[in-house]
Coordinates of C-alpha atoms in Angstrom, one line a residue:
Chain A
M1 CA -88.5 -52.0 -32.9
A2 CA -86.2 -52.9 -30.1
D3 CA -83.0 -52.7 -32.1
T4 CA -82.1 -49.0 -32.2
S5 CA -78.5 -49.4 -33.3
I6 CA -78.5 -47.8 -36.8
D7 CA -75.9 -48.6 -39.4
V8 CA -75.3 -45.0 -40.5
A9 CA -73.0 -45.8 -43.3
Y10 CA -75.5 -48.3 -44.8
V11 CA -78.4 -45.8 -44.6
A12 CA -76.3 -43.0 -46.0
Q13 CA -75.5 -45.3 -48.9
L14 CA -79.2 -45.8 -49.5
A15 CA -79.8 -42.1 -49.4
R16 CA -76.8 -41.3 -51.7
L17 CA -75.4 -39.0 -49.0
E18 CA -71.7 -38.5 -48.4
I19 CA -71.2 -38.4 -44.6
D20 CA -68.0 -37.2 -42.9
P21 CA -66.6 -40.3 -41.2
A22 CA -65.9 -38.1 -38.1
Q23 CA -69.6 -37.4 -37.9
T24 CA -70.8 -41.1 -38.1
E25 CA -70.6 -41.9 -34.4
K26 CA -72.4 -38.6 -33.4
L27 CA -75.1 -39.3 -36.0
R28 CA -75.5 -42.9 -34.8
R29 CA -76.1 -41.7 -31.3
E30 CA -78.5 -38.9 -32.3
L31 CA -80.5 -41.1 -34.6
G32 CA -80.5 -43.9 -32.0
D33 CA -82.0 -41.4 -29.4
I34 CA -84.8 -40.4 -31.9
V35 CA -85.5 -44.0 -32.9
S36 CA -85.7 -45.1 -29.2
Y37 CA -88.1 -42.2 -28.7
I38 CA -90.4 -43.1 -31.6
A39 CA -90.5 -46.7 -30.4
K40 CA -93.1 -45.5 -27.9
L41 CA -95.6 -46.2 -30.7
D42 CA -95.2 -49.8 -29.7
E43 CA -97.6 -49.0 -26.8
V44 CA -100.5 -48.2 -29.2
D45 CA -103.0 -50.9 -30.3
V46 CA -103.7 -50.2 -33.9
S47 CA -105.5 -53.5 -34.8
G48 CA -108.2 -52.8 -37.3
V49 CA -107.1 -49.2 -37.8
E50 CA -106.7 -48.0 -41.4
P51 CA -103.6 -45.9 -42.2
T52 CA -104.0 -42.2 -43.0
V53 CA -102.0 -41.2 -46.0
H54 CA -103.4 -37.7 -46.4
A55 CA -105.5 -35.9 -43.8
L56 CA -108.3 -35.1 -46.2
S57 CA -108.3 -38.0 -48.5
R58 CA -109.0 -37.6 -52.2
S59 CA -108.6 -40.2 -54.8
N60 CA -108.4 -40.4 -58.6
V61 CA -108.1 -36.7 -59.3
W62 CA -108.3 -36.6 -63.1
R63 CA -107.9 -33.9 -65.7
E64 CA -109.2 -33.9 -69.2
D65 CA -106.9 -35.5 -71.7
V66 CA -106.3 -32.3 -73.6
A67 CA -103.0 -31.4 -75.3
K68 CA -101.4 -28.3 -74.0
D69 CA -98.2 -26.4 -74.6
S70 CA -95.4 -27.8 -72.5
F71 CA -93.2 -25.6 -70.3
P72 CA -90.6 -23.8 -72.5
R73 CA -87.4 -25.8 -72.8
E74 CA -85.1 -22.8 -72.3
K75 CA -86.8 -21.8 -69.1
M76 CA -86.7 -25.4 -67.8
L77 CA -83.0 -25.8 -68.6
A78 CA -82.0 -22.4 -67.3
N79 CA -81.2 -23.9 -63.9
A80 CA -79.3 -27.0 -65.2
P81 CA -75.7 -27.1 -63.9
E82 CA -74.5 -28.0 -67.4
T83 CA -76.2 -28.3 -70.7
I84 CA -75.2 -29.4 -74.2
G85 CA -75.9 -26.4 -76.4
G86 CA -78.7 -25.3 -74.1
D87 CA -80.8 -28.1 -75.5
L88 CA -80.0 -31.1 -73.3
I89 CA -78.9 -31.6 -69.7
K90 CA -75.3 -32.8 -69.6
V91 CA -74.8 -35.5 -67.0
P92 CA -71.7 -37.2 -65.6
Q93 CA -70.6 -40.5 -67.1
V94 CA -73.2 -43.2 -66.2
L95 CA -71.4 -46.4 -67.2
P96 CA -67.8 -47.1 -66.4
G97 CA -65.2 -47.9 -69.0
E98 CA -66.6 -45.9 -71.9
G99 CA -64.9 -42.8 -73.1
S100 CA -66.8 -39.7 -72.2
N101 CA -67.5 -37.0 -74.7
Chain B
M1 CA -90.4 8.0 -45.9
A2 CA -92.4 10.8 -44.1
N3 CA -95.8 9.5 -45.2
V4 CA -95.5 5.9 -44.3
D5 CA -96.4 5.1 -40.7
F6 CA -94.4 2.0 -39.9
A7 CA -95.9 1.6 -36.4
T8 CA -99.2 0.7 -38.0
L9 CA -97.8 -1.1 -41.1
G10 CA -100.2 -3.9 -42.1
V11 CA -102.1 -5.2 -45.1
V12 CA -105.3 -3.3 -44.5
S13 CA -103.7 -0.1 -43.2
C14 CA -101.5 0.1 -46.3
A15 CA -104.5 -0.7 -48.6
E16 CA -106.4 2.2 -47.0
A17 CA -103.5 4.6 -47.2
L18 CA -103.0 3.7 -50.9
A19 CA -106.7 4.2 -51.6
Q20 CA -106.7 7.6 -49.8
K21 CA -103.5 8.6 -51.7
K22 CA -101.5 9.2 -48.5
Y23 CA -98.7 7.6 -50.4
S24 CA -98.1 5.7 -53.7
S25 CA -97.1 2.1 -53.9
R26 CA -93.7 3.3 -55.1
E27 CA -93.3 5.5 -52.0
L28 CA -94.3 2.6 -49.8
V29 CA -91.9 0.2 -51.4
S30 CA -89.1 2.8 -51.4
A31 CA -89.6 3.5 -47.7
M32 CA -89.6 -0.2 -46.9
L33 CA -86.4 -0.7 -48.9
E34 CA -84.7 2.1 -47.0
N35 CA -85.9 0.7 -43.7
I36 CA -84.6 -2.7 -44.5
R37 CA -81.2 -1.3 -45.7
R38 CA -80.9 0.5 -42.4
S39 CA -82.0 -2.2 -40.0
D40 CA -82.0 -5.7 -41.4
G41 CA -78.2 -6.0 -40.9
R42 CA -79.0 -6.8 -37.3
I43 CA -82.0 -9.1 -38.0
H44 CA -81.2 -10.8 -41.2
A45 CA -84.8 -11.5 -42.0
F46 CA -84.2 -11.3 -45.7
L47 CA -81.8 -13.4 -47.8
N48 CA -82.2 -10.9 -50.6
V49 CA -84.6 -8.3 -52.0
D50 CA -84.9 -7.7 -55.8
E51 CA -85.4 -4.0 -55.5
N52 CA -85.9 -3.4 -59.2
A53 CA -88.6 -6.0 -59.4
A54 CA -90.5 -4.6 -56.4
L55 CA -90.3 -1.0 -57.6
A56 CA -91.4 -2.0 -61.1
A57 CA -94.4 -3.9 -59.7
A58 CA -95.2 -0.8 -57.5
D59 CA -95.1 1.5 -60.6
A60 CA -97.5 -0.8 -62.4
S61 CA -99.8 -0.8 -59.4
D62 CA -99.7 3.0 -59.2
A63 CA -100.5 3.2 -62.9
R64 CA -103.6 1.0 -62.4
R65 CA -104.8 3.1 -59.5
A66 CA -104.2 6.3 -61.5
A67 CA -106.3 4.8 -64.2
G68 CA -109.0 4.1 -61.7
A69 CA -108.7 0.3 -62.3
P70 CA -107.0 -1.3 -59.2
L71 CA -107.0 -5.1 -59.3
S72 CA -108.4 -5.2 -55.8
D73 CA -108.6 -3.2 -52.6
F74 CA -105.0 -4.5 -51.9
D75 CA -103.4 -3.4 -55.2
G76 CA -99.9 -2.2 -54.4
V77 CA -99.5 -3.9 -51.0
P78 CA -96.1 -5.8 -50.7
I79 CA -96.0 -9.2 -49.1
G80 CA -92.7 -10.8 -48.0
V81 CA -92.2 -14.4 -49.2
K82 CA -90.4 -17.3 -47.6
D83 CA -87.6 -18.6 -49.7
N84 CA -89.3 -21.9 -50.4
I85 CA -92.2 -20.4 -52.3
S86 CA -91.6 -19.8 -56.1
V87 CA -91.7 -16.3 -57.5
E88 CA -90.6 -16.2 -61.1
G89 CA -87.0 -14.9 -61.6
E90 CA -86.2 -14.9 -57.9
T91 CA -84.1 -17.2 -55.7
L92 CA -85.6 -20.4 -54.3
S93 CA -82.8 -21.6 -52.1
C94 CA -84.8 -22.9 -49.2
A95 CA -81.9 -21.4 -47.2
G96 CA -79.7 -24.3 -48.4
K97 CA -76.5 -24.3 -50.5
I98 CA -77.6 -27.0 -52.9
L99 CA -80.4 -24.7 -54.4
A100 CA -78.4 -21.4 -54.1
P101 CA -77.9 -21.1 -57.9
V102 CA -81.6 -21.7 -58.8
R103 CA -84.0 -19.0 -60.0
S104 CA -87.7 -19.9 -60.1
P105 CA -88.9 -20.6 -63.6
Y106 CA -92.5 -19.9 -62.6
D107 CA -94.8 -18.5 -59.9
A108 CA -96.3 -20.7 -57.1
T109 CA -100.1 -20.6 -57.4
A110 CA -100.3 -18.6 -54.1
I111 CA -98.1 -16.0 -55.8
T112 CA -100.1 -16.0 -59.0
R113 CA -103.2 -15.3 -56.9
L114 CA -101.5 -12.5 -55.0
K115 CA -100.3 -10.9 -58.2
S116 CA -103.7 -11.2 -59.8
Q117 CA -105.0 -9.0 -57.0
G118 CA -102.2 -6.5 -57.2
F119 CA -100.2 -7.7 -54.2
I120 CA -96.4 -7.3 -54.7
P121 CA -94.2 -10.3 -53.8
F122 CA -91.4 -8.6 -51.9
G123 CA -88.0 -10.1 -51.1
R124 CA -86.9 -13.6 -50.1
L125 CA -87.2 -14.4 -46.4
N126 CA -84.8 -16.6 -44.4
M127 CA -85.8 -20.0 -42.9
D128 CA -84.4 -23.2 -41.5
E129 CA -82.9 -25.1 -44.4
F130 CA -85.7 -26.9 -46.3
A131 CA -88.1 -25.8 -43.5
M132 CA -86.4 -28.3 -41.1
G133 CA -86.0 -26.6 -37.7
S134 CA -87.7 -24.6 -35.1
S135 CA -85.2 -21.7 -34.6
C136 CA -84.0 -20.4 -38.0
E137 CA -80.5 -21.5 -36.8
N138 CA -80.4 -24.1 -39.6
S139 CA -80.2 -21.6 -42.4
A140 CA -77.0 -22.2 -44.5
F141 CA -76.8 -18.4 -44.9
G142 CA -76.8 -17.5 -41.2
P143 CA -79.6 -17.2 -38.6
T144 CA -82.3 -14.6 -38.3
A145 CA -82.6 -12.7 -34.9
N146 CA -85.8 -12.0 -33.1
P147 CA -86.5 -8.3 -33.4
L148 CA -88.0 -8.2 -29.9
D149 CA -84.7 -9.4 -28.4
V150 CA -81.8 -9.9 -30.9
G151 CA -80.2 -12.4 -28.5
R152 CA -83.1 -14.8 -29.1
V153 CA -84.3 -16.9 -32.0
P154 CA -87.3 -15.9 -34.0
G155 CA -88.5 -19.5 -34.1
G156 CA -88.8 -21.6 -37.3
S157 CA -88.9 -22.6 -39.8
S158 CA -90.6 -19.4 -41.1
G159 CA -88.4 -17.3 -38.8
G160 CA -87.5 -14.7 -41.5
S161 CA -91.3 -14.2 -42.2
A162 CA -92.1 -13.8 -38.5
A163 CA -89.1 -11.5 -37.9
A164 CA -89.9 -9.3 -40.9
V165 CA -93.5 -8.9 -39.7
A166 CA -92.4 -8.1 -36.1
A167 CA -89.8 -5.6 -37.3
K168 CA -92.4 -3.9 -39.5
F169 CA -90.3 -4.6 -42.5
V170 CA -93.3 -5.9 -44.4
P171 CA -97.1 -5.5 -44.0
A172 CA -97.4 -9.4 -44.0
A173 CA -95.5 -12.4 -45.2
L174 CA -96.1 -15.9 -46.5
G175 CA -94.7 -18.9 -44.7
S176 CA -95.2 -22.6 -44.8
D177 CA -96.3 -24.9 -41.9
T178 CA -95.4 -28.6 -41.8
G179 CA -95.3 -29.1 -38.1
G180 CA -95.8 -25.6 -36.7
S181 CA -93.4 -23.6 -38.9
I182 CA -95.9 -20.7 -39.2
R183 CA -97.5 -20.8 -35.8
Q184 CA -94.4 -21.2 -33.6
P185 CA -92.3 -18.3 -35.1
A186 CA -95.5 -16.2 -35.0
A187 CA -95.7 -16.9 -31.3
F188 CA -92.0 -16.1 -30.7
C189 CA -92.3 -12.8 -32.5
G190 CA -95.7 -11.6 -31.3
A191 CA -97.3 -12.0 -34.8
V192 CA -100.5 -13.8 -36.0
G193 CA -99.8 -17.0 -37.9
L194 CA -102.4 -19.1 -39.6
K195 CA -102.0 -22.8 -40.6
P196 CA -105.0 -23.3 -43.0
T197 CA -106.8 -26.6 -43.5
Y198 CA -104.8 -29.0 -45.6
G199 CA -105.8 -28.6 -49.2
R200 CA -107.1 -25.0 -48.8
V201 CA -104.1 -23.3 -50.3
S202 CA -102.4 -24.8 -53.3
R203 CA -98.9 -26.3 -52.8
S204 CA -98.0 -25.8 -56.4
G205 CA -94.7 -23.9 -56.4
L206 CA -94.0 -24.7 -52.7
V207 CA -90.8 -26.7 -52.4
A208 CA -92.0 -30.0 -50.9
F209 CA -90.8 -31.0 -47.5
A210 CA -93.5 -33.4 -46.3
S211 CA -96.2 -33.4 -48.9
S212 CA -99.1 -34.7 -46.7
L213 CA -98.4 -32.0 -44.1
D214 CA -97.2 -28.9 -45.9
Q215 CA -99.5 -25.9 -46.1
I216 CA -98.8 -22.3 -47.1
G217 CA -100.2 -19.6 -44.9
P218 CA -99.9 -16.0 -43.8
L219 CA -98.0 -14.3 -40.9
A220 CA -99.3 -10.8 -40.2
P221 CA -99.4 -8.1 -37.5
C222 CA -103.1 -8.7 -36.7
V223 CA -105.9 -11.1 -37.4
E224 CA -107.6 -8.9 -40.1
D225 CA -104.4 -8.8 -42.1
A226 CA -103.9 -12.5 -41.9
A227 CA -107.5 -13.0 -43.0
A228 CA -107.0 -10.7 -46.0
V229 CA -103.9 -12.7 -47.2
F230 CA -105.5 -16.1 -46.5
D231 CA -108.6 -15.1 -48.6
A232 CA -106.3 -13.9 -51.4
I233 CA -104.3 -17.1 -51.6
S234 CA -106.9 -19.9 -51.0
G235 CA -109.0 -21.8 -53.4
H236 CA -108.9 -24.8 -55.7
D237 CA -106.0 -25.3 -58.0
P238 CA -105.8 -28.0 -60.7
L239 CA -102.0 -27.9 -60.5
D240 CA -102.2 -29.5 -57.0
C241 CA -104.1 -32.7 -56.9
T242 CA -104.5 -32.5 -53.1
S243 CA -106.1 -29.1 -53.4
L244 CA -109.8 -29.2 -52.3
E245 CA -112.4 -28.3 -54.9
L246 CA -113.7 -25.2 -53.1
P247 CA -113.7 -21.5 -54.0
G248 CA -111.4 -19.1 -52.2
A249 CA -112.1 -18.5 -48.5
K250 CA -114.0 -15.3 -47.4
T251 CA -112.9 -14.9 -43.8
L252 CA -112.4 -11.2 -43.9
A253 CA -116.1 -10.5 -43.6
A254 CA -116.4 -12.7 -40.5
V255 CA -113.4 -11.0 -39.0
R256 CA -114.8 -7.5 -39.7
A257 CA -118.2 -8.5 -38.2
V258 CA -116.4 -8.7 -34.9
A259 CA -116.6 -4.9 -34.7
R260 CA -120.4 -5.2 -34.3
T261 CA -120.9 -8.7 -32.7
N262 CA -119.1 -10.9 -30.2
P263 CA -118.6 -14.4 -31.8
L264 CA -117.3 -15.8 -28.5
S265 CA -120.6 -15.4 -26.8
G266 CA -122.1 -18.9 -26.4
M267 CA -119.1 -20.5 -28.1
K268 CA -117.9 -23.8 -26.7
I269 CA -114.1 -23.9 -26.3
G270 CA -112.3 -27.1 -25.3
L271 CA -109.0 -27.2 -23.3
P272 CA -107.3 -30.5 -24.1
G273 CA -106.1 -31.8 -20.8
E274 CA -103.2 -33.6 -22.4
Y275 CA -101.8 -30.3 -23.6
F276 CA -101.7 -28.8 -20.2
G277 CA -100.7 -31.8 -18.2
A278 CA -97.7 -32.5 -20.5
G279 CA -95.4 -30.7 -18.2
G280 CA -92.6 -28.4 -19.3
I281 CA -94.9 -25.5 -19.7
S282 CA -93.2 -22.4 -18.2
S283 CA -94.9 -20.5 -15.5
G284 CA -95.2 -17.4 -17.8
V285 CA -97.0 -19.4 -20.5
A286 CA -99.2 -21.1 -17.9
K287 CA -100.2 -17.7 -16.5
V288 CA -101.1 -16.3 -19.9
M289 CA -103.2 -19.5 -20.6
D290 CA -105.0 -19.1 -17.3
D291 CA -105.7 -15.4 -18.0
A292 CA -106.9 -16.2 -21.5
V293 CA -109.4 -18.8 -20.2
A294 CA -110.7 -16.3 -17.7
A295 CA -111.0 -13.6 -20.3
L296 CA -112.8 -16.0 -22.8
R297 CA -115.3 -16.9 -20.0
K298 CA -115.9 -13.3 -19.3
L299 CA -116.7 -12.8 -23.0
G300 CA -119.4 -15.4 -22.8
A301 CA -117.5 -18.5 -24.0
D302 CA -118.2 -21.9 -22.4
V303 CA -114.7 -23.2 -21.7
V304 CA -114.7 -26.9 -20.9
E305 CA -112.0 -29.5 -20.4
V306 CA -111.7 -32.1 -23.2
S307 CA -109.4 -35.0 -24.1
L308 CA -107.2 -35.8 -27.1
P309 CA -106.0 -39.1 -25.8
H310 CA -103.3 -39.8 -28.5
T311 CA -101.5 -36.5 -28.1
E312 CA -98.4 -38.1 -26.5
Y313 CA -97.8 -40.0 -29.7
A314 CA -98.0 -37.1 -32.1
V315 CA -94.3 -36.2 -32.0
A316 CA -93.2 -39.8 -32.7
V317 CA -95.7 -40.1 -35.6
Y318 CA -94.7 -36.7 -37.0
Y319 CA -91.0 -37.5 -37.1
I320 CA -91.6 -40.8 -38.9
V321 CA -94.1 -39.4 -41.4
A322 CA -92.3 -36.1 -42.0
T323 CA -88.8 -37.5 -42.4
A324 CA -90.0 -40.4 -44.6
E325 CA -91.8 -38.0 -47.0
A326 CA -88.8 -35.6 -46.8
S327 CA -86.3 -38.4 -47.7
A328 CA -88.4 -39.1 -50.8
N329 CA -89.0 -35.5 -51.7
L330 CA -85.4 -34.4 -51.3
A331 CA -84.1 -37.3 -53.5
R332 CA -84.6 -35.0 -56.5
F333 CA -81.8 -32.7 -55.3
D334 CA -78.8 -34.5 -56.7
G335 CA -77.0 -31.9 -58.7
I336 CA -78.1 -33.2 -62.1
R337 CA -81.1 -31.2 -63.4
Y338 CA -80.7 -28.1 -61.3
G339 CA -78.9 -26.7 -58.3
D340 CA -75.2 -27.0 -57.3
R341 CA -73.3 -29.9 -58.9
K342 CA -70.2 -31.2 -57.1
K343 CA -68.4 -33.3 -59.7
G344 CA -67.4 -36.8 -58.6
A345 CA -65.6 -39.7 -60.3
D346 CA -68.8 -40.9 -61.9
L347 CA -72.6 -40.3 -61.8
V348 CA -73.2 -41.9 -58.4
D349 CA -70.2 -40.2 -56.9
T350 CA -71.6 -36.9 -58.1
Y351 CA -74.8 -37.7 -56.3
F352 CA -72.9 -38.4 -53.1
K353 CA -70.8 -35.3 -53.3
S354 CA -73.5 -32.9 -54.4
R355 CA -75.8 -34.0 -51.6
G356 CA -73.1 -34.4 -49.0
E357 CA -71.7 -30.9 -49.5
G358 CA -75.1 -29.3 -50.5
F359 CA -77.2 -30.3 -47.4
G360 CA -76.7 -29.0 -43.9
A361 CA -76.5 -31.2 -40.8
E362 CA -80.2 -31.1 -39.8
V363 CA -81.4 -31.9 -43.3
K364 CA -78.9 -34.9 -43.5
R365 CA -80.1 -36.1 -40.1
R366 CA -83.8 -36.1 -41.3
I367 CA -83.0 -37.7 -44.7
L368 CA -81.1 -40.5 -42.9
L369 CA -84.0 -41.0 -40.4
G370 CA -86.6 -41.0 -43.2
T371 CA -84.5 -43.4 -45.3
Y372 CA -84.1 -45.6 -42.3
V373 CA -87.8 -45.8 -41.4
L374 CA -88.6 -46.6 -45.0
S375 CA -85.8 -49.2 -45.5
S376 CA -86.4 -52.8 -46.1
G377 CA -87.7 -54.6 -43.0
Y378 CA -88.6 -51.4 -41.1
Y379 CA -91.5 -50.0 -43.2
D380 CA -94.3 -51.8 -41.4
A381 CA -92.8 -51.2 -38.0
Y382 CA -92.4 -47.5 -38.4
Y383 CA -94.1 -45.8 -41.4
L384 CA -97.2 -48.0 -41.6
K385 CA -97.6 -48.0 -37.8
A386 CA -97.2 -44.2 -37.7
Q387 CA -99.9 -43.8 -40.4
K388 CA -102.2 -45.9 -38.3
V389 CA -101.6 -43.9 -35.2
R390 CA -102.1 -40.8 -37.4
T391 CA -105.7 -42.1 -38.0
L392 CA -106.2 -42.2 -34.2
I393 CA -104.9 -38.7 -33.8
R394 CA -107.3 -37.4 -36.5
R395 CA -110.2 -39.3 -34.9
D396 CA -109.4 -37.6 -31.6
F397 CA -110.0 -34.2 -33.2
E398 CA -113.2 -35.4 -35.0
E399 CA -114.5 -36.7 -31.7
V400 CA -113.7 -33.5 -29.7
F401 CA -115.3 -31.3 -32.4
R402 CA -118.6 -33.0 -31.9
K403 CA -118.6 -31.3 -28.5
C404 CA -116.9 -28.0 -29.1
D405 CA -116.5 -25.2 -31.6
L406 CA -112.8 -24.5 -31.0
L407 CA -109.9 -25.7 -28.9
L408 CA -107.5 -23.5 -27.0
T409 CA -103.9 -24.6 -26.3
P410 CA -100.4 -23.1 -25.9
V411 CA -98.3 -22.8 -29.0
T412 CA -95.0 -23.4 -27.4
P413 CA -93.9 -24.5 -23.9
D414 CA -92.0 -21.3 -23.4
V415 CA -91.2 -17.9 -24.9
A416 CA -88.5 -17.5 -27.6
F417 CA -85.3 -19.2 -26.5
R418 CA -81.7 -17.9 -26.8
F419 CA -79.4 -18.8 -29.7
G420 CA -77.6 -22.1 -29.0
E421 CA -79.9 -22.9 -26.1
K422 CA -81.3 -26.1 -27.6
S423 CA -78.5 -28.1 -29.2
D424 CA -79.9 -31.6 -28.9
P425 CA -82.1 -32.6 -31.9
L426 CA -84.6 -34.7 -29.9
Q427 CA -85.1 -31.9 -27.4
M428 CA -85.8 -29.5 -30.2
Y429 CA -88.3 -31.9 -31.8
L430 CA -90.1 -32.3 -28.5
S431 CA -90.8 -28.5 -28.2
D432 CA -93.1 -28.9 -31.3
I433 CA -95.6 -30.9 -29.2
F434 CA -98.4 -28.4 -29.3
T435 CA -98.3 -27.6 -33.1
I436 CA -97.7 -30.9 -34.9
A437 CA -100.9 -32.8 -34.2
L438 CA -102.8 -30.3 -36.4
N439 CA -100.7 -31.0 -39.4
L440 CA -101.2 -34.8 -38.9
A441 CA -105.0 -34.3 -38.5
G442 CA -105.2 -31.7 -41.3
N443 CA -107.5 -29.1 -39.7
C444 CA -106.8 -25.4 -39.2
G445 CA -105.2 -23.4 -36.3
V446 CA -104.0 -20.0 -35.6
S447 CA -101.4 -18.6 -33.3
I448 CA -102.1 -15.2 -31.9
P449 CA -100.4 -13.1 -29.2
G450 CA -102.2 -14.1 -26.0
G451 CA -100.4 -12.0 -23.4
V452 CA -96.9 -11.1 -22.1
D453 CA -94.5 -13.2 -20.1
A454 CA -93.9 -11.3 -16.9
E455 CA -90.2 -12.4 -16.5
T456 CA -88.9 -11.6 -20.0
D457 CA -91.6 -9.1 -21.2
L458 CA -91.8 -11.2 -24.4
P459 CA -95.1 -12.1 -26.0
V460 CA -96.7 -15.5 -25.4
G461 CA -98.7 -17.1 -28.2
I462 CA -101.9 -18.9 -27.7
Q463 CA -103.3 -21.3 -30.3
L464 CA -106.9 -21.6 -31.4
I465 CA -107.8 -24.8 -33.3
A466 CA -110.9 -25.3 -35.5
P467 CA -112.3 -28.2 -37.5
D468 CA -111.6 -28.7 -41.2
L469 CA -112.5 -25.6 -43.3
A470 CA -113.8 -23.5 -40.3
E471 CA -111.2 -20.7 -40.8
D472 CA -114.0 -18.1 -40.6
R473 CA -115.0 -19.2 -37.2
L474 CA -111.4 -19.6 -36.1
L475 CA -110.3 -16.1 -37.3
A476 CA -113.5 -14.4 -36.0
A477 CA -112.8 -15.8 -32.5
A478 CA -109.1 -14.8 -32.8
A479 CA -110.2 -11.3 -33.8
A480 CA -112.5 -11.0 -30.9
Y481 CA -109.7 -12.0 -28.5
E482 CA -107.4 -9.5 -30.1
K483 CA -110.1 -6.7 -29.9
N484 CA -111.3 -7.4 -26.3
V485 CA -108.4 -9.1 -24.5
F486 CA -104.9 -8.5 -25.8
S487 CA -103.2 -7.2 -28.9
F488 CA -99.5 -6.9 -29.4
R489 CA -98.1 -3.9 -31.4
P490 CA -94.3 -3.8 -31.2
A491 CA -92.5 -0.6 -32.3
P492 CA -90.8 -0.8 -35.7
F493 CA -87.3 -2.3 -35.2
G494 CA -84.6 0.3 -34.9
C495 CA -86.9 3.1 -34.1

């Protein structure tokens, strides 16, 4: 954990987050401070300790395999930025080069 | 207006007044709306209030009472709702631009439960964007002020909920607590704030921040009101697979029994040395803690020093676990299926622009940190390591609760701070030291007004912590403190 110099542009790329280039240096410094701080976990011996995913662990929560009505489509799509005839979500062009329609 | 006594506004007092026909639910809601119109301009606790929806619900409640068939003792009592908890047809912005256009398609389970007992979900309360922050300064729609001193923050992230309770705008409010987001603003505003045991209240319909830590809970003017709301919203829900298979809590009876008995007598209360030796505790908070210990001893409690040895690692663990989970949870906000879309050259560019323009600075910072700690080559060093230390933090609590019934700690190192006073993110994170261990360990805790800071005259919160599922013991002890030692009853804001 010694290396606390974060490549902000690379991480922002992973997170699909547009960052103002003027903010990159400030973010690198702030994140660097936080990462240096959390490196204090290096002090703790965790050999043989199991990780905790949830505080009160439950596993395999099943429900009966019973068919039910699904959530109404018009309600679900009411919040979509763009739809095609209120029936489908309209998304921006996915593959380059094809004509969009 | 004349019939509603805002000085004593609370869940139980409103329920009694409705039962005694001192006023109707419509009169109550109308008086609240008038109060908010007059005074919330200076507080900004609410992002919006759907007046017609609240009045229609009040009329329906009045009709049930007139027919002699109220849904519960609380039929017709309004409850404010943080803007990250779904109420069908209302906003769910989480105080962020990206979700500003969204209207909830359904009710959160906590809301379904409230409605089934006649409670009225009332308005949308301000917060730090996506519940990330400790001051309410991170709202994309402007901060909320502390009604006790408008130059100070109300705390966060449930700052609007705490301010609305303190201003007497609502009888109680729902908030959510991921690292102290109910308890810290309750402390800053002199309210009672309960973080229930993880899994006690369904998270269905709560916009996820850090799924293994988030829990919905009440903020209220007194312990009895908090207990009434907690009982109403708790219980198993098949829609949340982390919900515990238990019936709803019944803490109100334990709280009301305090009128006849003293639950503190003979109770063993631990003071974790690490919480007091941490430094940075103001003299005003230290004085209130000393006085609280003396008062508890006088009431028959056996107060002993205990140790939670991994306390100093809690902030580091929290900011790894919470940001990692947040970076995954917030990946769904990309401008495609709902929310604000900012068109780019292609699909990926649309993601970048929608997220880049839609999220505020603190949310971006945490997404970046979470993405970094989960990224290739760092997962074991940060996330896995943090989860292991989290196990040690939970074991600390299990160990200490073999010896005591409750723990007593501060909620915050100091009273409510001034706007802009804490501008460094790390410094802001470190002020959460007393509240976050509980979210990591999963057990329950409550912040109650413990006394007053002599220098500022502002309330100081104290935190009682109980083991998993011991909310009845926790709230009974809190009620006994409130009855015998200190209670905080601010005047309605603007009066």
